[in-house]
Tab-separated table of C-alpha atoms in Angstrom:
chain	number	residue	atom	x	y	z
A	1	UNK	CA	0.000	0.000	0.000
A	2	UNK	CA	1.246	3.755	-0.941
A	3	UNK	CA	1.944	5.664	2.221
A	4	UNK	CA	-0.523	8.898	2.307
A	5	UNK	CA	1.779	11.977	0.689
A	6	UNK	CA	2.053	14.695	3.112
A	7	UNK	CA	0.225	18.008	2.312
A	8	UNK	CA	3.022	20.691	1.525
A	9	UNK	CA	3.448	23.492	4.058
A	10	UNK	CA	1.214	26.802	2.699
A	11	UNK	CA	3.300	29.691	3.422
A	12	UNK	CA	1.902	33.076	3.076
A	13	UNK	CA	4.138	36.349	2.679
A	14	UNK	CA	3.095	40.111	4.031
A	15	UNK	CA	6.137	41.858	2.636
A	16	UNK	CA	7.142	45.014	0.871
A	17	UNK	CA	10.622	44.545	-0.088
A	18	UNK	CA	10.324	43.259	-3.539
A	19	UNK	CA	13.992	42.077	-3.361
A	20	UNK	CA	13.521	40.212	-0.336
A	21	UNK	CA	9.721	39.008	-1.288
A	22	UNK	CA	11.320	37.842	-4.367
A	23	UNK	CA	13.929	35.552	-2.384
A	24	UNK	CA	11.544	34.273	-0.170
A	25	UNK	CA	9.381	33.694	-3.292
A	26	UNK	CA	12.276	31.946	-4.873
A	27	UNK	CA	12.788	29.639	-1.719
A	28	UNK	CA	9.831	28.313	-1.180
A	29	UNK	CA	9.548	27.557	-5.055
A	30	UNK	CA	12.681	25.395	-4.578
A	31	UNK	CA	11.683	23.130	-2.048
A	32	UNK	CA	9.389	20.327	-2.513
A	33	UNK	CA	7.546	20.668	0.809
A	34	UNK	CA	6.525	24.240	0.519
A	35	UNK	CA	3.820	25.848	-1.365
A	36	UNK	CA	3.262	30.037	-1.666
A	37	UNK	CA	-0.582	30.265	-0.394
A	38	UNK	CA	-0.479	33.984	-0.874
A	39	UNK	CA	1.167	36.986	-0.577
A	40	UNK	CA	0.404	40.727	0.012
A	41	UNK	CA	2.479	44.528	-0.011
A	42	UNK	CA	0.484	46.261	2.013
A	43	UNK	CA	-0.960	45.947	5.778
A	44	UNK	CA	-4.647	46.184	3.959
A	45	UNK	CA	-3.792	43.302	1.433
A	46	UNK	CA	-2.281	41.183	4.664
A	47	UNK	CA	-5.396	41.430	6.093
A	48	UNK	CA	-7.555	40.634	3.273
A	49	UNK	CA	-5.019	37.549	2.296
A	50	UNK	CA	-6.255	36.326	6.232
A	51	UNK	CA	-9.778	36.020	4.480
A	52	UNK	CA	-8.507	33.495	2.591
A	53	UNK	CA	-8.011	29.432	3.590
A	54	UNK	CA	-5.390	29.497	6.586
A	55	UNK	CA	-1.727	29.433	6.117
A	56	UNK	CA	0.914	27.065	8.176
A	57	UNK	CA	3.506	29.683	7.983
A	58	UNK	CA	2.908	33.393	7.634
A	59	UNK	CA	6.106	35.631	7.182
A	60	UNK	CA	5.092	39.419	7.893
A	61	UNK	CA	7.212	42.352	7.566
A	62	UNK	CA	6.673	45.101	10.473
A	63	UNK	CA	6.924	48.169	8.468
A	64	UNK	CA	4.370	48.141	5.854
A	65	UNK	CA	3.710	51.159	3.127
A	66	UNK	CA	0.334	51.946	5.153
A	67	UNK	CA	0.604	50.704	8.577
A	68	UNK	CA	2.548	47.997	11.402
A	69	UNK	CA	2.515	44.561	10.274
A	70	UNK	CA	2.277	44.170	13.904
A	71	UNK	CA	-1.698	44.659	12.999
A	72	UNK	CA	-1.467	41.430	10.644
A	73	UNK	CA	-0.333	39.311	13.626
A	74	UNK	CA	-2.436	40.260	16.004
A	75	UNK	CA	-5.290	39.459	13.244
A	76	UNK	CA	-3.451	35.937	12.064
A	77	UNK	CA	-3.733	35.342	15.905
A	78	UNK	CA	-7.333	35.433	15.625
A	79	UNK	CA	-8.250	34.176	12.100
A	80	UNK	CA	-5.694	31.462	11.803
A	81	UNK	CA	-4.831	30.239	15.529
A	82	UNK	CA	-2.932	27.523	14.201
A	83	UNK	CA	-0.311	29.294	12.146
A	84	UNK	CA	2.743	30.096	12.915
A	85	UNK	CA	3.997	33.706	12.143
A	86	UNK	CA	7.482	34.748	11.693
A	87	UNK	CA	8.803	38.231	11.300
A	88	UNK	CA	11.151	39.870	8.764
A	89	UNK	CA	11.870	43.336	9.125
A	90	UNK	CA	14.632	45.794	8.954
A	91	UNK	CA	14.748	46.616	12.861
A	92	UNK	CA	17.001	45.101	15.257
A	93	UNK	CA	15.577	47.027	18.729
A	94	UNK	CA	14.210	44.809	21.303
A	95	UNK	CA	11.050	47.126	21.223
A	96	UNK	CA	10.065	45.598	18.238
A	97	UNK	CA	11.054	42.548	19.114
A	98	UNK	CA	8.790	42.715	22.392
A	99	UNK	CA	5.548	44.233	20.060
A	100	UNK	CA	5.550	41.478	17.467
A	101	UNK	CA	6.402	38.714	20.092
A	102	UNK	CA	3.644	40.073	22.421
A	103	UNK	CA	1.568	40.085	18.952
A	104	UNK	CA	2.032	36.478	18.737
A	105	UNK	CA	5.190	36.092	16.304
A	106	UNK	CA	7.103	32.818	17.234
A	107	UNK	CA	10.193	33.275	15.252
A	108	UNK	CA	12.467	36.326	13.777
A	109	UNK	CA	14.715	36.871	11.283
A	110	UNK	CA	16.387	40.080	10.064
A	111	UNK	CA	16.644	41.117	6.336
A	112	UNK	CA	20.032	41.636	5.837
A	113	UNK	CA	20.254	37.824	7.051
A	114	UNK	CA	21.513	35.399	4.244
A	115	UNK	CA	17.940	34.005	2.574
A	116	UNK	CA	19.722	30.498	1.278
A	117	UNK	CA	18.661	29.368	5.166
A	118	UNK	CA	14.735	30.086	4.814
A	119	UNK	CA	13.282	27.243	3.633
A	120	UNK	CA	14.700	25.228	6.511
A	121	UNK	CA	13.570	28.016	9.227
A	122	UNK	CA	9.659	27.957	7.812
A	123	UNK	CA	9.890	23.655	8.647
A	124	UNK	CA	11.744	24.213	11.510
A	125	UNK	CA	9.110	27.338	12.854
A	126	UNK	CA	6.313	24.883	11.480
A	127	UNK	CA	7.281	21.950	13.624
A	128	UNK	CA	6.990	24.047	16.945
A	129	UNK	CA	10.699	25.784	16.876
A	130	UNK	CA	11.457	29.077	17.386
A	131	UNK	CA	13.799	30.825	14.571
A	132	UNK	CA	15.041	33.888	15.827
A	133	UNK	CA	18.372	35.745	14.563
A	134	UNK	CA	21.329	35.458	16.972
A	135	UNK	CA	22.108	39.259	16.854
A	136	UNK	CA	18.013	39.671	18.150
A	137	UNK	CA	18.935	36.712	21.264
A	138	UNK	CA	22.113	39.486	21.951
A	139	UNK	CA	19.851	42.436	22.047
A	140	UNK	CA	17.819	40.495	24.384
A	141	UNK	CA	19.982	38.688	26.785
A	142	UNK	CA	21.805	42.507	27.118
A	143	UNK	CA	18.353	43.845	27.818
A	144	UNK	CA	17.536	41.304	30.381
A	145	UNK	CA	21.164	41.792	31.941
A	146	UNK	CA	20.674	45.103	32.634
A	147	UNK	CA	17.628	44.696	34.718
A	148	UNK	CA	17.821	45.072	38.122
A	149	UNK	CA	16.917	41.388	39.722
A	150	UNK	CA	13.933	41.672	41.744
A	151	UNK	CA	14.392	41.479	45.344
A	152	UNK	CA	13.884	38.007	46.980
A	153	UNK	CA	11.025	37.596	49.067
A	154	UNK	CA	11.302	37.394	52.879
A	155	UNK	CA	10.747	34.682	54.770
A	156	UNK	CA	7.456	34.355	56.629
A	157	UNK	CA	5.460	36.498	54.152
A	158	UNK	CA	2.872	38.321	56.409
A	159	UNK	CA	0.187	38.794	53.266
A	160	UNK	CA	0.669	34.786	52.504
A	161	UNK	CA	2.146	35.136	49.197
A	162	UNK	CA	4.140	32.245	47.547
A	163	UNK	CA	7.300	33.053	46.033
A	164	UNK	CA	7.311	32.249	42.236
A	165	UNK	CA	8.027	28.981	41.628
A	166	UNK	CA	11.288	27.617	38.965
A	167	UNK	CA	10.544	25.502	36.011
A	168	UNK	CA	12.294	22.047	37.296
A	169	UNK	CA	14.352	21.254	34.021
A	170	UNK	CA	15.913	18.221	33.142
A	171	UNK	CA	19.655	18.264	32.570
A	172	UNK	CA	19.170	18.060	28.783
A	173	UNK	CA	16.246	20.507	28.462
A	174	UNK	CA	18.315	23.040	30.557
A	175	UNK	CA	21.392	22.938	28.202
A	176	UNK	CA	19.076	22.859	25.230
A	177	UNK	CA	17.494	26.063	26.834
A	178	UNK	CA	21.067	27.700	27.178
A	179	UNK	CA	22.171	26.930	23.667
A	180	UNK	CA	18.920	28.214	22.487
A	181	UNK	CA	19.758	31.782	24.747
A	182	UNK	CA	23.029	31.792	22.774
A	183	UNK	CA	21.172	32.032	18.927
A	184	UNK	CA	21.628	28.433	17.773
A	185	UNK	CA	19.565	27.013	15.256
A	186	UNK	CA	17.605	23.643	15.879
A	187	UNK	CA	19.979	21.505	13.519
A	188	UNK	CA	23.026	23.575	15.166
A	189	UNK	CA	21.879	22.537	18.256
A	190	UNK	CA	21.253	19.248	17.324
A	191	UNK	CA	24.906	18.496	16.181
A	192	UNK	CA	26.466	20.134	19.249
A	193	UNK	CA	24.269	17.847	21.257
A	194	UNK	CA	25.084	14.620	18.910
A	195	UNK	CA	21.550	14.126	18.596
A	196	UNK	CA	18.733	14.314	15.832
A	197	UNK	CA	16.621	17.481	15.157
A	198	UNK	CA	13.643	16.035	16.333
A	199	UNK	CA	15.121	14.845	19.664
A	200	UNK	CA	15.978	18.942	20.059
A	201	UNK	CA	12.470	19.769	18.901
A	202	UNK	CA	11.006	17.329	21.617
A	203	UNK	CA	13.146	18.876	24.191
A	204	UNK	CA	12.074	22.408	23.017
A	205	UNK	CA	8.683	21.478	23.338
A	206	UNK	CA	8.915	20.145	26.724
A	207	UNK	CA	11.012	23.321	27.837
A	208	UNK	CA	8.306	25.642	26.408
A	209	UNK	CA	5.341	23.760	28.519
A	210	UNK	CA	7.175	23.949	31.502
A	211	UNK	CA	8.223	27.598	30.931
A	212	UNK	CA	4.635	28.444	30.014
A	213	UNK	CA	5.691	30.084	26.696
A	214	UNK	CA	4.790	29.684	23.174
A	215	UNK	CA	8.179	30.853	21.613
A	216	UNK	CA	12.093	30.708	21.866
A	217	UNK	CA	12.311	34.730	22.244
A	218	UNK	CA	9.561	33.812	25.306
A	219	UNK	CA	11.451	31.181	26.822
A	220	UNK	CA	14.390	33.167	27.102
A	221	UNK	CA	12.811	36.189	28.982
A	222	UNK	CA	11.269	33.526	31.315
A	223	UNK	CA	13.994	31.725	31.920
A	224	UNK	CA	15.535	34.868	32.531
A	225	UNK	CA	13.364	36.028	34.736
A	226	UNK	CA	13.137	32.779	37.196
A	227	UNK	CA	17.157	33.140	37.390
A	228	UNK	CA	17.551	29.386	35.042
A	229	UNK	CA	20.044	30.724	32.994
A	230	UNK	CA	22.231	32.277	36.163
């Protein structure tokens, strides 16, 4: 009997950039697994392109002709729960960062970024990673590093409070967490490791649920925050 083909990933495209549109274009035409579902220029023809059937991948540029792109994700959130929504943009400030993540973006890449890589980071962003640009992780670890920890809380809390509890982590899901703090990719990961991709996947996956967090840029200011990464 024929084993059942597996439906290619649709990957839609909210981008400006003609250059870069045209290389992401280009990309997904190359590889077997990926189909273009749709793409748009402007914020208004993102959000008519989420009328459409629902996308695995959506790639959105933050500044549009005639508005944020932010306003795309935030409305992919809501019309297409399921898809997974990875940036491209010019700016490499943690502000943005923080707006599209809190938006609901999973992954992010900068433009100036070499495009050969894409086709692998829409899988890899499919399959529950987290592509995000190691210059981005920098911003964001320096960010984090410059906050002041917050104080510990006494012992014998007269209001009752209970002190914010630490993800328990195994050994393996704790250095996969640090590698991922220092901008390595899945497969990067993976061969550092000496494991497969999907064993780093299923770690990911495990370290997100136990973080609470939907994304690698989220796990990182988590684990920041509950001191796991020192």
């Amino acid at each position: 009997m024929t084993a059942p083909s597996v439906p290619p990933i649709r990957v839609g495209v909210v981008e400006d950039d003609m250059d870069f549109l045209n290389a992401l274009v280009g990309a997904v035409a190359d590889a077997a697994d990926l189909v273009l579902a749709g793409s748009a220029s402007t914020r208004r023809a993102g959000l008519e392109l989420l009328e459409q059937a629902a996308c695995d991948v959506l790639v959105v540029d933050l500044g549009l002709p005639d508005g944020s792109g932010i306003d795309v994700i935030r409305a992919a959130g809501l019309k297409w729960p399921a898809c997974a929504v990875m940036v491209s943009t010019n700016f490499g400030d943690e502000l943005h960062v923080m707006r599209s993540i809190e938006a609901g973006a999973a992954g992010y890449l900068l433009k100036h970024a070499e495009p050969a890589g894409l086709a692998e980071e829409i899988r890899s962003i499919h399959q529950g990673g987290s592509p995000i640009s190691p210059l981005i992780a920098r911003q964001m670890l320096t960010r984090f590093r410059h906050l002041s920890p917050a104080p510990a809380p006494a012992q014998g809390v007269a209001d009752g409070a209970e002190p914010a509890l630490r993800a328990q982590l195994s050994p393996r899901e704790q250095e996969v967490l640090e590698l991922i703090t220092k901008g390595f990719t899945t497969d990067e990961i993976a061969a550092l490791m000496g494991v497969s991709s999907h064993t780093v996947l299923t770690f990911i996956r495990r370290t997100y649920r136990k973080l609470k967090v939907n994304s690698r840029a989220e796990a990182i200011y988590e684990a920041r925050a509950q001191g796991l990464l020192g």
